[in-house]
Amino acid sequence: MMRLRLVLASILILTLSPVGYPDEAKAAYKKGVRAESQKQYDAAYEFFKQAYTLKPKDSLYEMAYMRARASAAAQHVSNGLKLRNDQKLQEAIAEFRRGAEIDTTNYVAAEEMRRTEALLRKQAEPGGPTAATAESPLAKLLAGAQGPVDIEPSPDTPITMRMTNTADLVYRAIGKVGGINVLFDLDYKPQKITVELNEVMMKEALKMVALESKTFWRPISPTAIFVAAEGKRKEFEPNVMKTFYLRNASTPAELQDVVGTLKGMLDINRIQVNPTHSSITLRGTPDQLVLAEKVISDADKAKAETVIDIAVMEVSRDRLNTWGTNVPTQTSISPVSAGGTSGGSSGGVKIGAINGSNYVIPLPSATFQLLMSDTNAKILQRPQIRALDNEQATLKIGDRVPIATGSFAAGIGGGGISPLVNTQFQYIDVGVNIQITPHIHSDREVTMKMVLEVSSLSGVENIGGITQPKIGQRRIEHETRLQDGEVNLVGGILQDTETKSLSGYPWLTKIPILKYLFGQETKERIENEIVFAITPHIVRAEEITDENLRMIDVGTSNSIGLRYKESKPAKPSAAPASPSSSQSREARPSGSQRSQTTAPRATGTSDLQGSQKNSPNTPGGS
């Protein structure tokens, strides 16, 4: 008996479980709908997820779960952006991470989390080099780091100099102050120049002399430079080579756009493109390749991307009013036998006897009709299109209908030869056809060039023995500019048909009120309107950083030359001069040109003024 009870209890539990199983999913779904209506997207996501987990094959629960997942993730991304704007980076990272956990397909959350983590690392290490500059030797030049070859003056102190002499003697005078050897091209013929330097670092002093004397110099070791005329710059200027790997530009056309920019802006001619690896190999001067790295970094940006919500609403309304009597419009005369009626007719009017036979006109029945019908229909489609910047996206929802083209022989169809023997067909897309090309602006606005078309089969037509479909088409082509999230309603595709008919006895149907007894009036109005609601959502905007907007001095129109930041040594704190130190300065011997100096010379500086007493072999007389 106990075993029988256990069996019955098990059967009862198994029987009731399927009933409670969908009820639990339905209850969770209702809670999710309530939470979603209150914009509690996290709670709605959890409830819809529970319902979907219980009944994964139910399309209603699946769609609700996917919708809530996207909404909850987008809400966390929005919260993270607001926190990051308020400099709350840790809280912003938590929001982005939560959004990425909810929707693993939302790469915007993952990307914003990486960017915020990079900002946090940058704040933790103020002034520290970024990962890109640490991995790029050429980029270190922009930060003042050592390049392939650079001079190292000793001592590296500011120079004060006033001198009029030939350019070679000025170069040697500056080099002597910083312990730099100066070598000259054998073909160089120095000209007399005048320089006036006041607290200028050695590299800047050499550049000023080069500009004044129309020469250029290049370091050949940390303690030596080589000087030549400006016209021989390309012959003696050092070259370096580097391969740049582009992450976003992948097609040959995109790579060629970058190459064209490098050639046009930086005058680099030795360029090799490798489309297989999306790489560009350059050979040029160090300054050219530093600028090339900046140009490539500015050009190699991920394309902006947008998701476009499209709501296609077609509203149809058919109103029909029928008033009046459906009166008889014809009758017949039939003979009847004496003492009877013809054909069992229920009633008629005898018109007399002809040739011994009686004739009767049957009275047909009339029907009074009072009818009104009002039909509303709404068709709603909500597709989404994800499109890259300046790339056309196409959406087609409907059928492909064959249309006969070419030639066919309909006249010989009766002889057993098919009229389709020479006929060709092409297929036309019938339904909702959308083509959108977005252009995303930097101010989070989107310009969209759109072709919106709704077509349907409106009937058939026989042409040459072949039945061809008739296709009704409503089409819009326009261009508009919208903000991120702004809704654009495209309507006005309105079809309004009104039909009025009156049937009945002539003249009697013209009498007011009585016309409904002798005739019937039918009014029908068909309204059909299509409205498109277009809403763009930018999921990735073009990232413009301060480095992209930074202005850089690149030299002259004839030659590329960067100016690197020079750090001046800290000046020692002022201390009262002792008598011994002042006496030693006053007792310092001076040469023939030192008597012409106009200011005392500090340690590591040189006050030189050319005079006619200078020896040609002694730069500046020093």
GROMACS .gro file of N, CA and C in nm, residues 333-336 349-361:
model
   51
  333ILE      N    1  -4.209   3.745  -6.909
  333ILE     CA    2  -4.348   3.709  -6.930
  333ILE      C    3  -4.354   3.560  -6.963
  334SER      N    4  -4.438   3.489  -6.889
  334SER     CA    5  -4.447   3.345  -6.911
  334SER      C    6  -4.593   3.303  -6.919
  335PRO      N    7  -4.625   3.205  -7.007
  335PRO     CA    8  -4.765   3.159  -7.018
  335PRO      C    9  -4.800   3.066  -6.903
  336VAL      N   10  -4.930   3.062  -6.870
  336VAL     CA   11  -4.979   2.973  -6.765
  336VAL      C   12  -5.101   2.900  -6.819
  349VAL      N   13  -4.863   3.917  -6.217
  349VAL     CA   14  -4.968   4.003  -6.271
  349VAL      C   15  -5.009   3.944  -6.406
  350LYS      N   16  -5.141   3.909  -6.414
  350LYS     CA   17  -5.193   3.857  -6.539
  350LYS      C   18  -5.215   3.972  -6.637
  351ILE      N   19  -5.172   3.946  -6.760
  351ILE     CA   20  -5.188   4.051  -6.861
  351ILE      C   21  -5.288   4.012  -6.969
  352GLY      N   22  -5.355   3.894  -6.953
  352GLY     CA   23  -5.459   3.856  -7.049
  352GLY      C   24  -5.425   3.728  -7.121
  353ALA      N   25  -5.514   3.693  -7.216
  353ALA     CA   26  -5.498   3.568  -7.291
  353ALA      C   27  -5.467   3.600  -7.436
  354ILE      N   28  -5.372   3.527  -7.489
  354ILE     CA   29  -5.334   3.542  -7.630
  354ILE      C   30  -5.329   3.402  -7.691
  355ASN      N   31  -5.409   3.384  -7.800
  355ASN     CA   32  -5.414   3.255  -7.867
  355ASN      C   33  -5.453   3.142  -7.772
  356GLY      N   34  -5.539   3.172  -7.680
  356GLY     CA   35  -5.588   3.069  -7.590
  356GLY      C   36  -5.501   3.044  -7.470
  357SER      N   37  -5.392   3.120  -7.456
  357SER     CA   38  -5.302   3.101  -7.340
  357SER      C   39  -5.299   3.228  -7.257
  358ASN      N   40  -5.291   3.209  -7.126
  358ASN     CA   41  -5.281   3.322  -7.032
  358ASN      C   42  -5.133   3.354  -7.005
  359TYR      N   43  -5.104   3.483  -6.999
  359TYR     CA   44  -4.965   3.527  -6.974
  359TYR      C   45  -4.959   3.607  -6.844
  360VAL      N   46  -4.849   3.583  -6.770
  360VAL     CA   47  -4.832   3.646  -6.638
  360VAL      C   48  -4.692   3.707  -6.631
  361ILE      N   49  -4.685   3.824  -6.569
  361ILE     CA   50  -4.554   3.887  -6.542
  361ILE      C   51  -4.521   3.862  -6.394
   0.00000   0.00000   0.00000
